[in-house]
Structure formats: structure tokens, C-alpha cells
Amino acid sequence: MPLITTIHESLPYIDPEPTPSERSAAEALIAAERSQHPDDPFHALLPPPLAPSSHLTPLLESEFDRIASHVQANPDGTQAPPPKLSALDLTRYSSLPEISSASELAGMDSSEATTLLSSLLEKAYTDHAYVAQRRAHLALLDAYGKNAWLIGNWQLEGELKAIEKELAEAKREIDLVTLQRKQAQDEVGPEILGLEDTWKKGVGRVLETEAAVEGLRRQVLEVRRGME
């Protein structure tokens, strides 16, 4: 929240409500002062915002640039998903290569056929390991995924309640300070009003004294002129 739009309950409670003309004049002065300084969208006590590129590795930046360069819109106006990353060839884990027929293997050299079959067997082992791990992960997700999701929500709910409690305590402290300030101002209100009245009377007496002095001065001048 910008600091200039924050409402502070710190104004005197004993001052009278300003008139519309006084309020307009004060708002004009505030607007003139604000025009000299641009609005800060962040609170003055908060640290400066973190630049998005300060914690990204070059690989992540290149990936974000790739996604941004392929952003397209569908005919209905919705945003089309970015193309999938093609750095990993997933087909090697989902389909087996074609195995040569027995006649083709018979026509090959024994070492060549052995090398071909060994490479096919290694790929089959890799596919089997991938599918087995995939099934294990899906089984774990099916068995414990819901509980993990619920536990995560429970933890987030606990953090939210703790933050709401801190916010409620901060608001309560603000209300207590506001009440103490109001009470203190109400207690000294009569004294301030008495001092203000005394000051006004003093200013009035000074003006009356100055007017009397001015009258005496003129009388002295008239007497002097009459004597001449």
C-alpha cells in the first residue's frame, strides 16, 4: 500500500471539523505537494522489489524466452499452450525399435548380429526400468498423493491462521494506541482550549494597547502643533 494513501488515526480529536473551504484549500496544497513527487506503489518500510532476473539461471532465462517467443492465441481468443520441450526424446521410453527378422539376422555377420541384439536388449532394459519406475510412482501417488495434498493444505491453513492472528493483534494494538491518544487529547483538551482563549485575550489586549498608544501619540502631536 502506498504510504500516501495510508490513513493514520493520529489527528487531534479536539480540533473542530474544517469547513468546506478550508478542506478544499488543504487538499489543493496536498495535491500540489504530491505533484512534485511520483507515487511509490510500495510501502516506504518494505525492501525494494526483487528483480525477476536476479535469481534465474541462464538456462531458466533461455527457457522463459523460448516459451515467450512461441506464445500464440487460439481462434476463440484464449492463449494457446507453449510447445513442449523437445530436449528429451520420450519415444525411446514408450516404443521399442523394430527387431530384425531371423532371416535378416542369419544373413548378418555373427559379431554384427550380436552387437545389434545387445543394443536392442539394452534399450529394452531401459524401457523396462522406466516403465517400472513410472508404475511405482503412479502407485505411490494413488496411495499417498491425496494425503500429501491434504497435509499441504493443512500446513498452509495453519500458516494463514498464524498470519491472521498476527494481523488481528496488530490491529488491536493500533486500536489501543488510538484510544490512548484520544484519551490523552481529551484530558488535555480543556487546558488547550483555556490556553487558546488566554492567547486570544492576550493578542486582543496587545492590539488594544497598540491602539491606545497610537491614540496618545496623535494627541501628543496635536498638542505640540497647538503650542507652535
PDB file of C-alpha atoms in Angstrom:
ATOM      1  CA  MET A   1       0.000   0.000   0.000  1.00  0.00           C
ATOM      2  CA  PRO A   2       1.414   3.395  -0.883  1.00  0.00           C
ATOM      3  CA  LEU A   3       2.364   5.447   2.128  1.00  0.00           C
ATOM      4  CA  ILE A   4       0.485   8.496   0.865  1.00  0.00           C
ATOM      5  CA  THR A   5      -2.853   6.678   0.909  1.00  0.00           C
ATOM      6  CA  THR A   6      -2.438   5.195   4.375  1.00  0.00           C
ATOM      7  CA  ILE A   7      -4.923   6.528   6.915  1.00  0.00           C
ATOM      8  CA  HIS A   8      -3.398   7.474  10.266  1.00  0.00           C
ATOM      9  CA  GLU A   9      -5.646   7.910  13.297  1.00  0.00           C
ATOM     10  CA  SER A  10      -3.287  10.494  14.772  1.00  0.00           C
ATOM     11  CA  LEU A  11      -5.062  13.757  14.076  1.00  0.00           C
ATOM     12  CA  PRO A  12      -6.138  15.828  17.086  1.00  0.00           C
ATOM     13  CA  TYR A  13      -9.594  14.947  18.362  1.00  0.00           C
ATOM     14  CA  ILE A  14     -10.188  18.314  19.990  1.00  0.00           C
ATOM     15  CA  ASP A  15      -9.869  20.442  16.855  1.00  0.00           C
ATOM     16  CA  PRO A  16     -13.149  21.461  15.186  1.00  0.00           C
ATOM     17  CA  GLU A  17     -14.130  19.995  11.852  1.00  0.00           C
ATOM     18  CA  PRO A  18     -12.703  22.106   8.987  1.00  0.00           C
ATOM     19  CA  THR A  19     -15.086  23.995   6.798  1.00  0.00           C
ATOM     20  CA  PRO A  20     -15.510  23.026   3.116  1.00  0.00           C
ATOM     21  CA  SER A  21     -13.367  25.967   2.012  1.00  0.00           C
ATOM     22  CA  GLU A  22     -10.601  25.052   4.475  1.00  0.00           C
ATOM     23  CA  ARG A  23     -10.705  21.424   3.365  1.00  0.00           C
ATOM     24  CA  SER A  24     -10.527  22.433  -0.300  1.00  0.00           C
ATOM     25  CA  ALA A  25      -7.539  24.675   0.387  1.00  0.00           C
ATOM     26  CA  ALA A  26      -5.767  21.895   2.301  1.00  0.00           C
ATOM     27  CA  GLU A  27      -6.469  19.352  -0.454  1.00  0.00           C
ATOM     28  CA  ALA A  28      -5.114  21.800  -3.031  1.00  0.00           C
ATOM     29  CA  LEU A  29      -1.893  22.152  -1.031  1.00  0.00           C
ATOM     30  CA  ILE A  30      -1.606  18.372  -0.707  1.00  0.00           C
ATOM     31  CA  ALA A  31      -2.179  17.889  -4.446  1.00  0.00           C
ATOM     32  CA  ALA A  32       0.474  20.490  -5.258  1.00  0.00           C
ATOM     33  CA  GLU A  33       2.944  18.764  -2.933  1.00  0.00           C
ATOM     34  CA  ARG A  34       2.176  15.312  -4.345  1.00  0.00           C
ATOM     35  CA  SER A  35       2.646  16.503  -7.918  1.00  0.00           C
ATOM     36  CA  GLN A  36       6.316  17.163  -7.119  1.00  0.00           C
ATOM     37  CA  HIS A  37       6.962  13.552  -6.035  1.00  0.00           C
ATOM     38  CA  PRO A  38       5.870  10.458  -8.004  1.00  0.00           C
ATOM     39  CA  ASP A  39       3.729   7.931  -6.167  1.00  0.00           C
ATOM     40  CA  ASP A  40       5.588   4.937  -4.778  1.00  0.00           C
ATOM     41  CA  PRO A  41       3.466   1.749  -5.171  1.00  0.00           C
ATOM     42  CA  PHE A  42       5.421   0.108  -2.338  1.00  0.00           C
ATOM     43  CA  HIS A  43       5.447   0.900   1.334  1.00  0.00           C
ATOM     44  CA  ALA A  44       8.371   3.001   2.497  1.00  0.00           C
ATOM     45  CA  LEU A  45       9.369   0.410   5.110  1.00  0.00           C
ATOM     46  CA  LEU A  46       9.434  -2.523   2.665  1.00  0.00           C
ATOM     47  CA  PRO A  47      12.628  -3.535   0.852  1.00  0.00           C
ATOM     48  CA  PRO A  48      12.802  -2.842  -2.882  1.00  0.00           C
ATOM     49  CA  PRO A  49      11.085  -5.455  -5.062  1.00  0.00           C
ATOM     50  CA  LEU A  50      13.184  -8.389  -6.184  1.00  0.00           C
ATOM     51  CA  ALA A  51      14.123  -8.294  -9.847  1.00  0.00           C
ATOM     52  CA  PRO A  52      12.855 -11.467 -11.576  1.00  0.00           C
ATOM     53  CA  SER A  53      16.140 -11.993 -13.403  1.00  0.00           C
ATOM     54  CA  SER A  54      18.297 -11.815 -10.270  1.00  0.00           C
ATOM     55  CA  HIS A  55      17.589 -15.396  -9.175  1.00  0.00           C
ATOM     56  CA  LEU A  56      17.265 -17.107 -12.565  1.00  0.00           C
ATOM     57  CA  THR A  57      19.985 -19.178 -14.107  1.00  0.00           C
ATOM     58  CA  PRO A  58      20.856 -18.682 -17.776  1.00  0.00           C
ATOM     59  CA  LEU A  59      19.128 -21.995 -18.550  1.00  0.00           C
ATOM     60  CA  LEU A  60      15.860 -20.838 -16.992  1.00  0.00           C
ATOM     61  CA  GLU A  61      16.088 -17.481 -18.743  1.00  0.00           C
ATOM     62  CA  SER A  62      16.545 -19.211 -22.094  1.00  0.00           C
ATOM     63  CA  GLU A  63      13.555 -21.457 -21.364  1.00  0.00           C
ATOM     64  CA  PHE A  64      11.375 -18.466 -20.480  1.00  0.00           C
ATOM     65  CA  ASP A  65      12.483 -16.732 -23.661  1.00  0.00           C
ATOM     66  CA  ARG A  66      11.575 -19.860 -25.655  1.00  0.00           C
ATOM     67  CA  ILE A  67       8.113 -20.014 -24.134  1.00  0.00           C
ATOM     68  CA  ALA A  68       7.531 -16.286 -24.648  1.00  0.00           C
ATOM     69  CA  SER A  69       8.602 -16.475 -28.291  1.00  0.00           C
ATOM     70  CA  HIS A  70       6.020 -19.211 -29.040  1.00  0.00           C
ATOM     71  CA  VAL A  71       3.034 -17.637 -27.315  1.00  0.00           C
ATOM     72  CA  GLN A  72       0.077 -17.811 -29.671  1.00  0.00           C
ATOM     73  CA  ALA A  73      -3.642 -17.129 -29.404  1.00  0.00           C
ATOM     74  CA  ASN A  74      -6.396 -19.562 -30.332  1.00  0.00           C
ATOM     75  CA  PRO A  75      -9.201 -18.519 -32.698  1.00  0.00           C
ATOM     76  CA  ASP A  76     -11.562 -18.176 -29.733  1.00  0.00           C
ATOM     77  CA  GLY A  77      -9.233 -15.644 -28.105  1.00  0.00           C
ATOM     78  CA  THR A  78      -7.743 -17.936 -25.473  1.00  0.00           C
ATOM     79  CA  GLN A  79      -3.996 -18.345 -25.153  1.00  0.00           C
ATOM     80  CA  ALA A  80      -2.547 -21.475 -26.698  1.00  0.00           C
ATOM     81  CA  PRO A  81      -0.158 -23.531 -24.565  1.00  0.00           C
ATOM     82  CA  PRO A  82       3.535 -23.235 -25.427  1.00  0.00           C
ATOM     83  CA  PRO A  83       5.181 -26.075 -27.366  1.00  0.00           C
ATOM     84  CA  LYS A  84       6.597 -28.911 -25.360  1.00  0.00           C
ATOM     85  CA  LEU A  85      10.282 -29.078 -24.684  1.00  0.00           C
ATOM     86  CA  SER A  86      11.953 -31.332 -27.239  1.00  0.00           C
ATOM     87  CA  ALA A  87      15.300 -31.684 -25.492  1.00  0.00           C
ATOM     88  CA  LEU A  88      14.321 -35.136 -24.182  1.00  0.00           C
ATOM     89  CA  ASP A  89      13.186 -37.814 -26.598  1.00  0.00           C
ATOM     90  CA  LEU A  90      10.406 -39.616 -24.740  1.00  0.00           C
ATOM     91  CA  THR A  91       9.677 -42.013 -27.591  1.00  0.00           C
ATOM     92  CA  ARG A  92      12.648 -44.145 -26.553  1.00  0.00           C
ATOM     93  CA  TYR A  93      10.795 -44.953 -23.350  1.00  0.00           C
ATOM     94  CA  SER A  94       7.423 -45.643 -24.933  1.00  0.00           C
ATOM     95  CA  SER A  95       8.205 -47.682 -28.061  1.00  0.00           C
ATOM     96  CA  LEU A  96      10.680 -50.411 -28.833  1.00  0.00           C
ATOM     97  CA  PRO A  97      12.738 -50.391 -32.022  1.00  0.00           C
ATOM     98  CA  GLU A  98      11.913 -52.902 -34.702  1.00  0.00           C
ATOM     99  CA  ILE A  99      13.762 -56.187 -34.374  1.00  0.00           C
ATOM    100  CA  SER A 100      15.209 -57.697 -37.495  1.00  0.00           C
ATOM    101  CA  SER A 101      13.709 -60.956 -38.682  1.00  0.00           C
ATOM    102  CA  ALA A 102      15.517 -64.283 -38.296  1.00  0.00           C
ATOM    103  CA  SER A 103      16.377 -64.343 -41.996  1.00  0.00           C
ATOM    104  CA  GLU A 104      17.979 -60.901 -41.766  1.00  0.00           C
ATOM    105  CA  LEU A 105      19.947 -61.921 -38.680  1.00  0.00           C
ATOM    106  CA  ALA A 106      21.072 -65.081 -40.439  1.00  0.00           C
ATOM    107  CA  GLY A 107      22.427 -63.022 -43.307  1.00  0.00           C
ATOM    108  CA  MET A 108      24.484 -60.853 -40.920  1.00  0.00           C
ATOM    109  CA  ASP A 109      27.878 -61.473 -39.532  1.00  0.00           C
ATOM    110  CA  SER A 110      27.805 -63.066 -36.063  1.00  0.00           C
ATOM    111  CA  SER A 111      29.549 -60.108 -34.432  1.00  0.00           C
ATOM    112  CA  GLU A 112      27.254 -57.625 -36.181  1.00  0.00           C
ATOM    113  CA  ALA A 113      24.165 -59.565 -35.161  1.00  0.00           C
ATOM    114  CA  THR A 114      25.433 -59.831 -31.590  1.00  0.00           C
ATOM    115  CA  THR A 115      26.041 -56.061 -31.433  1.00  0.00           C
ATOM    116  CA  LEU A 116      22.582 -55.343 -32.837  1.00  0.00           C
ATOM    117  CA  LEU A 117      20.851 -57.686 -30.413  1.00  0.00           C
ATOM    118  CA  SER A 118      22.870 -56.301 -27.467  1.00  0.00           C
ATOM    119  CA  SER A 119      21.865 -52.737 -28.271  1.00  0.00           C
ATOM    120  CA  LEU A 120      18.228 -53.802 -28.592  1.00  0.00           C
ATOM    121  CA  LEU A 121      18.442 -55.631 -25.281  1.00  0.00           C
ATOM    122  CA  GLU A 122      19.940 -52.570 -23.541  1.00  0.00           C
ATOM    123  CA  LYS A 123      17.119 -50.409 -24.863  1.00  0.00           C
ATOM    124  CA  ALA A 124      14.584 -52.967 -23.685  1.00  0.00           C
ATOM    125  CA  TYR A 125      16.148 -52.925 -20.211  1.00  0.00           C
ATOM    126  CA  THR A 126      15.998 -49.117 -20.200  1.00  0.00           C
ATOM    127  CA  ASP A 127      12.340 -49.131 -21.246  1.00  0.00           C
ATOM    128  CA  HIS A 128      11.524 -51.744 -18.637  1.00  0.00           C
ATOM    129  CA  ALA A 129      13.237 -49.736 -15.873  1.00  0.00           C
ATOM    130  CA  TYR A 130      11.433 -46.556 -16.909  1.00  0.00           C
ATOM    131  CA  VAL A 131       8.015 -48.220 -17.054  1.00  0.00           C
ATOM    132  CA  ALA A 132       8.620 -49.952 -13.705  1.00  0.00           C
ATOM    133  CA  GLN A 133       9.575 -46.679 -12.016  1.00  0.00           C
ATOM    134  CA  ARG A 134       6.638 -44.973 -13.658  1.00  0.00           C
ATOM    135  CA  ARG A 135       4.232 -47.598 -12.307  1.00  0.00           C
ATOM    136  CA  ALA A 136       5.804 -47.336  -8.843  1.00  0.00           C
ATOM    137  CA  HIS A 137       5.448 -43.557  -8.837  1.00  0.00           C
ATOM    138  CA  LEU A 138       1.841 -43.760 -10.003  1.00  0.00           C
ATOM    139  CA  ALA A 139       1.084 -46.306  -7.294  1.00  0.00           C
ATOM    140  CA  LEU A 140       2.641 -44.069  -4.629  1.00  0.00           C
ATOM    141  CA  LEU A 141       0.740 -41.081  -5.982  1.00  0.00           C
ATOM    142  CA  ASP A 142      -2.510 -43.028  -5.913  1.00  0.00           C
ATOM    143  CA  ALA A 143      -1.861 -44.284  -2.367  1.00  0.00           C
ATOM    144  CA  TYR A 144      -0.382 -41.191  -0.704  1.00  0.00           C
ATOM    145  CA  GLY A 145      -0.979 -38.307  -3.097  1.00  0.00           C
ATOM    146  CA  LYS A 146      -4.312 -37.332  -1.553  1.00  0.00           C
ATOM    147  CA  ASN A 147      -2.881 -37.405   1.964  1.00  0.00           C
ATOM    148  CA  ALA A 148       0.130 -35.327   0.898  1.00  0.00           C
ATOM    149  CA  TRP A 149      -2.202 -32.808  -0.723  1.00  0.00           C
ATOM    150  CA  LEU A 150      -4.353 -32.635   2.416  1.00  0.00           C
ATOM    151  CA  ILE A 151      -1.290 -32.252   4.633  1.00  0.00           C
ATOM    152  CA  GLY A 152      -0.014 -29.445   2.419  1.00  0.00           C
ATOM    153  CA  ASN A 153      -3.381 -27.692   2.638  1.00  0.00           C
ATOM    154  CA  TRP A 154      -3.384 -28.168   6.414  1.00  0.00           C
ATOM    155  CA  GLN A 155       0.070 -26.596   6.695  1.00  0.00           C
ATOM    156  CA  LEU A 156      -0.963 -23.671   4.502  1.00  0.00           C
ATOM    157  CA  GLU A 157      -4.109 -23.231   6.565  1.00  0.00           C
ATOM    158  CA  GLY A 158      -2.011 -23.154   9.741  1.00  0.00           C
ATOM    159  CA  GLU A 159       0.273 -20.503   8.268  1.00  0.00           C
ATOM    160  CA  LEU A 160      -2.760 -18.479   7.179  1.00  0.00           C
ATOM    161  CA  LYS A 161      -4.267 -18.657  10.667  1.00  0.00           C
ATOM    162  CA  ALA A 162      -0.947 -17.568  12.214  1.00  0.00           C
ATOM    163  CA  ILE A 163      -0.741 -14.582   9.856  1.00  0.00           C
ATOM    164  CA  GLU A 164      -4.374 -13.674  10.536  1.00  0.00           C
ATOM    165  CA  LYS A 165      -3.664 -13.863  14.271  1.00  0.00           C
ATOM    166  CA  GLU A 166      -0.679 -11.530  13.904  1.00  0.00           C
ATOM    167  CA  LEU A 167      -2.819  -9.168  11.834  1.00  0.00           C
ATOM    168  CA  ALA A 168      -5.572  -9.182  14.468  1.00  0.00           C
ATOM    169  CA  GLU A 169      -3.019  -8.479  17.215  1.00  0.00           C
ATOM    170  CA  ALA A 170      -1.521  -5.619  15.210  1.00  0.00           C
ATOM    171  CA  LYS A 171      -4.990  -4.131  14.645  1.00  0.00           C
ATOM    172  CA  ARG A 172      -5.752  -4.492  18.351  1.00  0.00           C
ATOM    173  CA  GLU A 173      -2.521  -2.692  19.249  1.00  0.00           C
ATOM    174  CA  ILE A 174      -3.398   0.082  16.791  1.00  0.00           C
ATOM    175  CA  ASP A 175      -6.850   0.412  18.364  1.00  0.00           C
ATOM    176  CA  LEU A 176      -5.330   0.573  21.854  1.00  0.00           C
ATOM    177  CA  VAL A 177      -2.848   3.260  20.783  1.00  0.00           C
ATOM    178  CA  THR A 178      -5.667   5.191  19.120  1.00  0.00           C
ATOM    179  CA  LEU A 179      -7.789   5.029  22.269  1.00  0.00           C
ATOM    180  CA  GLN A 180      -4.855   6.091  24.447  1.00  0.00           C
ATOM    181  CA  ARG A 181      -4.130   9.001  22.131  1.00  0.00           C
ATOM    182  CA  LYS A 182      -7.780  10.043  22.117  1.00  0.00           C
ATOM    183  CA  GLN A 183      -7.963   9.794  25.897  1.00  0.00           C
ATOM    184  CA  ALA A 184      -4.777  11.828  26.324  1.00  0.00           C
ATOM    185  CA  GLN A 185      -6.042  14.516  23.962  1.00  0.00           C
ATOM    186  CA  ASP A 186      -9.451  14.611  25.657  1.00  0.00           C
ATOM    187  CA  GLU A 187      -7.750  15.037  29.036  1.00  0.00           C
ATOM    188  CA  VAL A 188      -5.659  17.996  27.906  1.00  0.00           C
ATOM    189  CA  GLY A 189      -8.430  19.423  25.729  1.00  0.00           C
ATOM    190  CA  PRO A 190      -9.797  21.872  28.339  1.00  0.00           C
ATOM    191  CA  GLU A 191      -6.286  23.064  29.141  1.00  0.00           C
ATOM    192  CA  ILE A 192      -5.518  23.645  25.477  1.00  0.00           C
ATOM    193  CA  LEU A 193      -8.799  25.478  24.996  1.00  0.00           C
ATOM    194  CA  GLY A 194      -8.041  27.618  28.070  1.00  0.00           C
ATOM    195  CA  LEU A 195      -4.572  28.428  26.776  1.00  0.00           C
ATOM    196  CA  GLU A 196      -6.015  29.270  23.365  1.00  0.00           C
ATOM    197  CA  ASP A 197      -8.590  31.568  24.957  1.00  0.00           C
ATOM    198  CA  THR A 198      -5.876  33.190  27.069  1.00  0.00           C
ATOM    199  CA  TRP A 199      -3.731  33.675  23.970  1.00  0.00           C
ATOM    200  CA  LYS A 200      -6.625  35.268  22.097  1.00  0.00           C
ATOM    201  CA  LYS A 201      -7.299  37.599  25.035  1.00  0.00           C
ATOM    202  CA  GLY A 202      -3.610  38.455  25.209  1.00  0.00           C
ATOM    203  CA  VAL A 203      -3.492  39.243  21.497  1.00  0.00           C
ATOM    204  CA  GLY A 204      -6.623  41.371  21.894  1.00  0.00           C
ATOM    205  CA  ARG A 205      -5.058  43.302  24.793  1.00  0.00           C
ATOM    206  CA  VAL A 206      -1.899  43.867  22.777  1.00  0.00           C
ATOM    207  CA  LEU A 207      -3.978  45.264  19.937  1.00  0.00           C
ATOM    208  CA  GLU A 208      -5.934  47.435  22.338  1.00  0.00           C
ATOM    209  CA  THR A 209      -2.658  48.670  23.887  1.00  0.00           C
ATOM    210  CA  GLU A 210      -1.228  49.458  20.473  1.00  0.00           C
ATOM    211  CA  ALA A 211      -4.404  51.314  19.520  1.00  0.00           C
ATOM    212  CA  ALA A 212      -4.277  53.295  22.794  1.00  0.00           C
ATOM    213  CA  VAL A 213      -0.619  54.111  22.240  1.00  0.00           C
ATOM    214  CA  GLU A 214      -1.395  55.264  18.722  1.00  0.00           C
ATOM    215  CA  GLY A 215      -4.199  57.469  20.068  1.00  0.00           C
ATOM    216  CA  LEU A 216      -1.893  59.009  22.674  1.00  0.00           C
ATOM    217  CA  ARG A 217       0.750  59.620  20.043  1.00  0.00           C
ATOM    218  CA  ARG A 218      -1.725  61.513  17.904  1.00  0.00           C
ATOM    219  CA  GLN A 219      -2.899  63.540  20.892  1.00  0.00           C
ATOM    220  CA  VAL A 220       0.703  64.456  21.698  1.00  0.00           C
ATOM    221  CA  LEU A 221       1.241  65.535  18.120  1.00  0.00           C
ATOM    222  CA  GLU A 222      -1.898  67.675  18.157  1.00  0.00           C
ATOM    223  CA  VAL A 223      -0.826  69.322  21.428  1.00  0.00           C
ATOM    224  CA  ARG A 224       2.608  70.090  20.024  1.00  0.00           C
ATOM    225  CA  ARG A 225       1.110  71.571  16.887  1.00  0.00           C
ATOM    226  CA  GLY A 226      -1.210  73.751  19.023  1.00  0.00           C
ATOM    227  CA  MET A 227       1.712  75.050  21.077  1.00  0.00           C
ATOM    228  CA  GLU A 228       3.583  76.065  17.974  1.00  0.00           C
TER     229      GLU A 228
END
